[in-house]
mmCIF file of C-alpha atoms in Angstrom:
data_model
loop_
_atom_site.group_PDB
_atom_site.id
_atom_site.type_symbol
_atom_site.label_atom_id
_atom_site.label_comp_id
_atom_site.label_asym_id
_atom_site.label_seq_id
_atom_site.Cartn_x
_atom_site.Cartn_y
_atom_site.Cartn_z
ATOM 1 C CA UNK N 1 0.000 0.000 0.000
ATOM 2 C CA UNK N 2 3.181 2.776 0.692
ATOM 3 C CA UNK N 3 4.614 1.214 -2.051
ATOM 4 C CA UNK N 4 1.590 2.125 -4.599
ATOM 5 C CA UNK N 5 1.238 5.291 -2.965
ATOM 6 C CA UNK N 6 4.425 6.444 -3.297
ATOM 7 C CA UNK N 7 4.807 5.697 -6.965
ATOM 8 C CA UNK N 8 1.337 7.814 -7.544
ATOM 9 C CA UNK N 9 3.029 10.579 -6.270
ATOM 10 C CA UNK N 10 5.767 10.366 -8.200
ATOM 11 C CA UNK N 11 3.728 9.985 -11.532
ATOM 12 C CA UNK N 12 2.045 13.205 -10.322
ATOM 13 C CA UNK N 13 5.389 15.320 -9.839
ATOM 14 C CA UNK N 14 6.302 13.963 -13.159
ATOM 15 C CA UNK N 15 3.323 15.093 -15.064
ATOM 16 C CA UNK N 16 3.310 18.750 -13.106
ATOM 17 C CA UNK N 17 7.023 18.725 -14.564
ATOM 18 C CA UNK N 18 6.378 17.804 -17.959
ATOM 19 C CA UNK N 19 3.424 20.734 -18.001
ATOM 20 C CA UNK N 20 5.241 23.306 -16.822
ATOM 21 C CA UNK N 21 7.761 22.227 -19.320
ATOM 22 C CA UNK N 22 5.552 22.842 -22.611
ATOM 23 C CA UNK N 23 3.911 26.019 -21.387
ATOM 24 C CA UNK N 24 5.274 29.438 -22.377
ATOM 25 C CA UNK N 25 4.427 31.921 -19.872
ATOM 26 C CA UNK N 26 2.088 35.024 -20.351
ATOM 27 C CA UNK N 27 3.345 38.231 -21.694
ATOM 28 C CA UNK N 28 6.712 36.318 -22.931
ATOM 29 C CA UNK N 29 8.612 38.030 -25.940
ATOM 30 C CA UNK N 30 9.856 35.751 -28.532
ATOM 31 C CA UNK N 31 12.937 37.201 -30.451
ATOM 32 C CA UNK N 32 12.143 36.775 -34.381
ATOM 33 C CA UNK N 33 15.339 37.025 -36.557
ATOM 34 C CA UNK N 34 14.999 39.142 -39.660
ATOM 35 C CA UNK N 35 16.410 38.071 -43.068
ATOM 36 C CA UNK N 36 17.846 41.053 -44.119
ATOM 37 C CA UNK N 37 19.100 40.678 -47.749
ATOM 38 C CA UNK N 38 22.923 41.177 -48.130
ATOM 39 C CA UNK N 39 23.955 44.438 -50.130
ATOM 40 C CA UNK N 40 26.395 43.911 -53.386
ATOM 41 C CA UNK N 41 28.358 46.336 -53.787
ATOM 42 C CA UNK N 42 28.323 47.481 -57.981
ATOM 43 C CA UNK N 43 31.457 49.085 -59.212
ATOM 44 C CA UNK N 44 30.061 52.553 -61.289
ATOM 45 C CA UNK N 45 30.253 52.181 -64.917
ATOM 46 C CA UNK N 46 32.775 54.359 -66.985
ATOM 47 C CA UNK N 47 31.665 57.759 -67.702
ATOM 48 C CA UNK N 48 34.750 59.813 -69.514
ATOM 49 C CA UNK N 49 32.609 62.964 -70.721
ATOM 50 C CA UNK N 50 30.824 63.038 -66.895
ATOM 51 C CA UNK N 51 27.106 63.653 -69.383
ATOM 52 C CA UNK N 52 25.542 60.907 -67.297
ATOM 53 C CA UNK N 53 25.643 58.012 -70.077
ATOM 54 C CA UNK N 54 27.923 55.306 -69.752
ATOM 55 C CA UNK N 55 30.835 55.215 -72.261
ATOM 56 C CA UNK N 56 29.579 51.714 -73.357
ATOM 57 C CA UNK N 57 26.092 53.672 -74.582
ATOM 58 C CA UNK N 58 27.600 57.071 -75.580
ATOM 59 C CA UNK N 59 27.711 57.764 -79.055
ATOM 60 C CA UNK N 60 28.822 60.758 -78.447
ATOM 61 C CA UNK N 61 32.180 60.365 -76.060
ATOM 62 C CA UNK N 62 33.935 63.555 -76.166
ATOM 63 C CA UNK N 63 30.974 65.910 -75.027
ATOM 64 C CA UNK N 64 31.684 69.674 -73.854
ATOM 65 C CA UNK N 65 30.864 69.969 -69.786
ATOM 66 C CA UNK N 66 27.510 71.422 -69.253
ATOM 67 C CA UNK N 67 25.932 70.393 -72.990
ATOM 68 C CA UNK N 68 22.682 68.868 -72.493
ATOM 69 C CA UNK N 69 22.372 65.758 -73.444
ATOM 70 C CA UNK N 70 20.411 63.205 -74.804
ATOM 71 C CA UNK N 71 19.999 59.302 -73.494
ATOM 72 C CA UNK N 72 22.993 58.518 -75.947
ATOM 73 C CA UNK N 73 25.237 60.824 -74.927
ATOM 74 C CA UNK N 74 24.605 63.094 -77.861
ATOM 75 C CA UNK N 75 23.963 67.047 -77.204
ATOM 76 C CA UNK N 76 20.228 68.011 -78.206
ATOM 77 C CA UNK N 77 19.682 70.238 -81.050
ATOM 78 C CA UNK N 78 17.574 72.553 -78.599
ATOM 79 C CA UNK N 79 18.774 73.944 -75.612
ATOM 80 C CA UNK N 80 17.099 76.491 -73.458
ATOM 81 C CA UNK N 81 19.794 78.813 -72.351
ATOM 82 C CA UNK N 82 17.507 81.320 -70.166
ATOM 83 C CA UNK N 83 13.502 81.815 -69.577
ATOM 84 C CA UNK N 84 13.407 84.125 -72.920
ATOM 85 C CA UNK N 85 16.234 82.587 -75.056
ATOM 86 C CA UNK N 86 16.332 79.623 -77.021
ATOM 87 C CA UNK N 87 18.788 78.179 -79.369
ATOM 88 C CA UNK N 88 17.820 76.066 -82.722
ATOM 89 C CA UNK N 89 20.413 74.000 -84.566
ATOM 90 C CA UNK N 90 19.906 72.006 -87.876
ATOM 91 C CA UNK N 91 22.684 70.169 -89.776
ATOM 92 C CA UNK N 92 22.255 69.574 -93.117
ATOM 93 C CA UNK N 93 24.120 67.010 -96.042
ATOM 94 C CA UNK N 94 26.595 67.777 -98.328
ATOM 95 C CA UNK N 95 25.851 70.046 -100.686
ATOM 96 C CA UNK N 96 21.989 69.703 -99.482
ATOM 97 C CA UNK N 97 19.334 72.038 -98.256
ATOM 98 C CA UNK N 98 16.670 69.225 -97.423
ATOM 99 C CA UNK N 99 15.514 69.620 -93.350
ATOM 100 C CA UNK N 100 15.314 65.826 -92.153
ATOM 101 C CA UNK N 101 12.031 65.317 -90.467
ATOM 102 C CA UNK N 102 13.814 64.459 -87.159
ATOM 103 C CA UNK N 103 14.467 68.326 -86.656
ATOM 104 C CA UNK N 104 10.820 69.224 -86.832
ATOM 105 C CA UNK N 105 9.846 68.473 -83.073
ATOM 106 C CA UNK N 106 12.965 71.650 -82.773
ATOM 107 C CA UNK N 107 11.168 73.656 -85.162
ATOM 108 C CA UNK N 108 7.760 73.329 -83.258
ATOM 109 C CA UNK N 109 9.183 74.090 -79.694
ATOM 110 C CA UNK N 110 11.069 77.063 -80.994
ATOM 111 C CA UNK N 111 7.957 78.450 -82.633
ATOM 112 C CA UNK N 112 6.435 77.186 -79.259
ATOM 113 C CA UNK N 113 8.608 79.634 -77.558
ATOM 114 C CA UNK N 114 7.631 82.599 -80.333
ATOM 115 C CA UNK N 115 4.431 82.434 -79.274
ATOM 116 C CA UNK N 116 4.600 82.493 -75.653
ATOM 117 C CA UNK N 117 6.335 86.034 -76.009
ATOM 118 C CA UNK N 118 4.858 88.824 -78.528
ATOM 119 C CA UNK N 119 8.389 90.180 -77.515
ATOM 120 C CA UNK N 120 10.923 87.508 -79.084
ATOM 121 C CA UNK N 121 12.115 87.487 -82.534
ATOM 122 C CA UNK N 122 13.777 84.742 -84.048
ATOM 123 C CA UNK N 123 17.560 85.199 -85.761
ATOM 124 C CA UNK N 124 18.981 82.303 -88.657
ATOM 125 C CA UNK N 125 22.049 82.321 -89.897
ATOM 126 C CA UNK N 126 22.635 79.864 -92.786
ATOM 127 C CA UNK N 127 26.061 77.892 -93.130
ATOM 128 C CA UNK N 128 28.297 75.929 -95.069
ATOM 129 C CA UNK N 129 31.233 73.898 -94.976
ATOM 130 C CA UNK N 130 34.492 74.436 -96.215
ATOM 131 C CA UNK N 131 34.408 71.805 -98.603
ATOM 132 C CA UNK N 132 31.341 72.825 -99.789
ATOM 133 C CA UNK N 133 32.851 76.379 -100.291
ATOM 134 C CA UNK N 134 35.321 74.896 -102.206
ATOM 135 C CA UNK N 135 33.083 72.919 -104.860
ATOM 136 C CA UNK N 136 31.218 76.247 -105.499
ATOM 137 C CA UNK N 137 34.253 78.240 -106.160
ATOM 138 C CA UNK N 138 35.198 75.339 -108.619
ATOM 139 C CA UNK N 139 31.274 75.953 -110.469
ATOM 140 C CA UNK N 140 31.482 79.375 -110.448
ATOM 141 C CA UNK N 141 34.976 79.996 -111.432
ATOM 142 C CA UNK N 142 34.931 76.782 -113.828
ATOM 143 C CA UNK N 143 32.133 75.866 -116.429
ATOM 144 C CA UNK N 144 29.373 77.055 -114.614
ATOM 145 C CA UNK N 145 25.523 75.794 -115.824
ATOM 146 C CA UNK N 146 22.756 76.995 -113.922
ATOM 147 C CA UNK N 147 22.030 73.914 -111.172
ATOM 148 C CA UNK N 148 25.816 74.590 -110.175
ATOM 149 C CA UNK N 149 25.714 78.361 -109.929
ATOM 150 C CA UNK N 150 22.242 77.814 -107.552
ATOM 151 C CA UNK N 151 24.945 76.331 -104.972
ATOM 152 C CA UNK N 152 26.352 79.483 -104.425
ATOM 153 C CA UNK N 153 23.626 80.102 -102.719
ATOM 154 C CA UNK N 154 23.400 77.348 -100.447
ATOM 155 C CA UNK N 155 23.754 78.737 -96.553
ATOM 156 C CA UNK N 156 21.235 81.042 -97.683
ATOM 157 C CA UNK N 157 18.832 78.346 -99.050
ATOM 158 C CA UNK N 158 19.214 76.441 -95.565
ATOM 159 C CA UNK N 159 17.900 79.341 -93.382
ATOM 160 C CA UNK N 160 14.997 80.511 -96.118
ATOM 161 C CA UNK N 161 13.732 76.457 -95.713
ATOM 162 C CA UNK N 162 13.789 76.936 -91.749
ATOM 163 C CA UNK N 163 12.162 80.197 -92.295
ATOM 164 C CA UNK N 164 9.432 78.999 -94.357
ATOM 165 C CA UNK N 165 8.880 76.346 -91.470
ATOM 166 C CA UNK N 166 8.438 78.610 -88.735
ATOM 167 C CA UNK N 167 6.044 81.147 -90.944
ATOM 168 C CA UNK N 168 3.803 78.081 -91.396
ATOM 169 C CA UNK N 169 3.697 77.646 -87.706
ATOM 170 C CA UNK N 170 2.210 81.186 -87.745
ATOM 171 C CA UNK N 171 5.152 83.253 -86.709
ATOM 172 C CA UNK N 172 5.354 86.928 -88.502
ATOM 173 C CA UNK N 173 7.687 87.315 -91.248
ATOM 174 C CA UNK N 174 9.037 90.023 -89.662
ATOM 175 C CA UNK N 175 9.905 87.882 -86.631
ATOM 176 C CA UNK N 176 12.480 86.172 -88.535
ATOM 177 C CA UNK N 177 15.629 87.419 -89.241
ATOM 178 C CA UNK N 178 18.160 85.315 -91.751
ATOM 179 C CA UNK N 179 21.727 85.510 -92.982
ATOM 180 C CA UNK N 180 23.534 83.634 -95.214
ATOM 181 C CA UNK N 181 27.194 83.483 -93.393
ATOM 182 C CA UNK N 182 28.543 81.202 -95.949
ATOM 183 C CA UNK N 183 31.859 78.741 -94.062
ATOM 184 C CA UNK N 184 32.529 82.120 -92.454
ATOM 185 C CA UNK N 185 31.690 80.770 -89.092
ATOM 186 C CA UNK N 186 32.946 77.210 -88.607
ATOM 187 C CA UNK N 187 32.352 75.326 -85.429
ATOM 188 C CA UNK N 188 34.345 72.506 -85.947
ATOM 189 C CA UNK N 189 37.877 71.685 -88.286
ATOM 190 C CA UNK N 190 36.923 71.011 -91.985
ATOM 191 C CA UNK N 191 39.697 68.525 -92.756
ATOM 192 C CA UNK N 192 37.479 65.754 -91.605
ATOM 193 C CA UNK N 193 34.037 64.009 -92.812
ATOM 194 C CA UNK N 194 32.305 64.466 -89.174
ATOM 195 C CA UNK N 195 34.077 68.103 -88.695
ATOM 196 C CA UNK N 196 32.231 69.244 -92.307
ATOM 197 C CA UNK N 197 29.236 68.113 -91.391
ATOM 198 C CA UNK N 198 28.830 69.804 -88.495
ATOM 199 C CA UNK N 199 29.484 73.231 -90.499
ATOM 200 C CA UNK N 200 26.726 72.140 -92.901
ATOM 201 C CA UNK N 201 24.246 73.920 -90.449
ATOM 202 C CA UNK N 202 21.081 76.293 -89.122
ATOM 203 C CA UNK N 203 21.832 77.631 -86.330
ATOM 204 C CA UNK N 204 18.803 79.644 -84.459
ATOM 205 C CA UNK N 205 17.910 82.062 -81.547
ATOM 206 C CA UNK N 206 14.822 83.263 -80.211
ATOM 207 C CA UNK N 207 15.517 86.314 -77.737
ATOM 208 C CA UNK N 208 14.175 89.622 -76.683
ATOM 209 C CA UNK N 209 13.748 91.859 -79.833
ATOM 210 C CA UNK N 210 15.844 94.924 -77.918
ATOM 211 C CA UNK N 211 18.509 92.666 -77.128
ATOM 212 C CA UNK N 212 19.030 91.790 -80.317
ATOM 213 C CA UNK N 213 18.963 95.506 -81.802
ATOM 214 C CA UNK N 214 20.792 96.897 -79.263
ATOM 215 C CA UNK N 215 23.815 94.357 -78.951
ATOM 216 C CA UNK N 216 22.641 93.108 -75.248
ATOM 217 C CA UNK N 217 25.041 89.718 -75.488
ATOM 218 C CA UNK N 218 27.701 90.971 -78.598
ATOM 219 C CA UNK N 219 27.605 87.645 -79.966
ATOM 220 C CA UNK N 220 23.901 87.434 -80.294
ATOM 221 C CA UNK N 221 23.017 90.294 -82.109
ATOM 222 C CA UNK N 222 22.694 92.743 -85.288
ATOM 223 C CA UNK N 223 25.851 94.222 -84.949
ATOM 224 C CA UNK N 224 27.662 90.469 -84.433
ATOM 225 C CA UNK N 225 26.193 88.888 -87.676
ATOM 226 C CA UNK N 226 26.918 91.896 -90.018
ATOM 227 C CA UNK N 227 30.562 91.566 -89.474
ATOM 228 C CA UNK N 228 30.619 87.987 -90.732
ATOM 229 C CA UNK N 229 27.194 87.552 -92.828
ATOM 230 C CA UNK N 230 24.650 88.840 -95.483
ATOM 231 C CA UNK N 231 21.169 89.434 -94.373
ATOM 232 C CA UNK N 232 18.683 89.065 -96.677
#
């Protein structure tokens, strides 16, 4: 009878044991680890011309610091320099006057810009490349026929067919100021294919009227394009 007695008891302390073993107590935190993803470090791709497209994408490696560019690395043909100014620039091919359609989203904002301003006039100046320049004095000086002597004429062809653009986006004739400047004016070295074409060119600039007429910004105005171009 002790015997039996004492083993019940024994059972019991075992099971109150075992219980207390398997219960978590009340208001018990349980830590939680977090998986926190591990960072991998990226080494920065090459960017030479610091325009914010990798060399492996830019098309356009050497730019100029502070030329806006495009997502290839290539400066846009518009660039806003100030709230009232805006420049325009066109290239053209050899010995052409033809505007490629991919420079008439530039010809809308610019005319864009007219209109947002009674006050702004637009200024063209028409240009040519040396080599260019140098097949025309070759017509003119040489057997000259009629389709040859028209390329004397070319720079000044280039800005009438911008011209004509911008008039039939209803901007005033007498908004629009052109000279023919010839290879006068070259903005790159002639002596190779890409440095030509560059000189083949429109190159625009809506501003303040007075600026213009008064010389506000020598390089911009009346005074600045006589000394190097025809107007006409």
């Amino acid at each position: 009878m002790r015997i039996k007695t004492h083993s019940t008891l024994l059972l019991l302390a075992a099971s109150i044991t075992l219980a207390s073993c398997q219960s978590t107590p009340k208001n018990t935190i349980i830590d939680k680890q977090v998986y926190v993803l591990p960072k991998v470090l990226i080494e920065a791709l090459a960017d030479t011309d610091n325009d914010g497209v990798p060399d492996e994408l830019d098309n356009c490696p050497n730019t100029p610091e502070g030329v806006v560019t495009d997502e290839y690395g290539c400066p846009v043909a518009v660039n806003l320099i100030g709230y009232l100014t805006m420049e325009l620039r066109v290239f053209f091919e050899r010995n052409s006057n033809e505007l490629q359609t991919k420079y008439l989203i530039e010809l809308e904002k610019v005319a864009e810009k007219m209109h947002s301003d009674p006050e702004l006039v637009v200024v063209l100046s028409g240009h040519i490349s040396e080599p260019e320049a140098v097949q025309i004095a070759v017509d003119i000086d040489g057997k000259m026929n009629q389709a040859k002597a028209d390329k004397r004429l070319l720079g000044r062809e280039r800005a009438q067919i911008i011209k004509n653009a911008l008039i039939k986006r209803n901007i005033a004739r007498d908004k629009i100021y052109t000279f023919d400047c010839a290879d006068s004016m070259p903005i790159a070295p002639n002596d190779t294919e890409e440095g030509a074409s560059m000189n083949q060119r429109i190159y625009g600039k809506a501003l303040k009227a007075d600026d213009f007429y008064t010389g506000s910004g020598h390089e911009q105005s009346l005074t600045y394009y006589k000394e190097f171009c025809q107007q006409f």
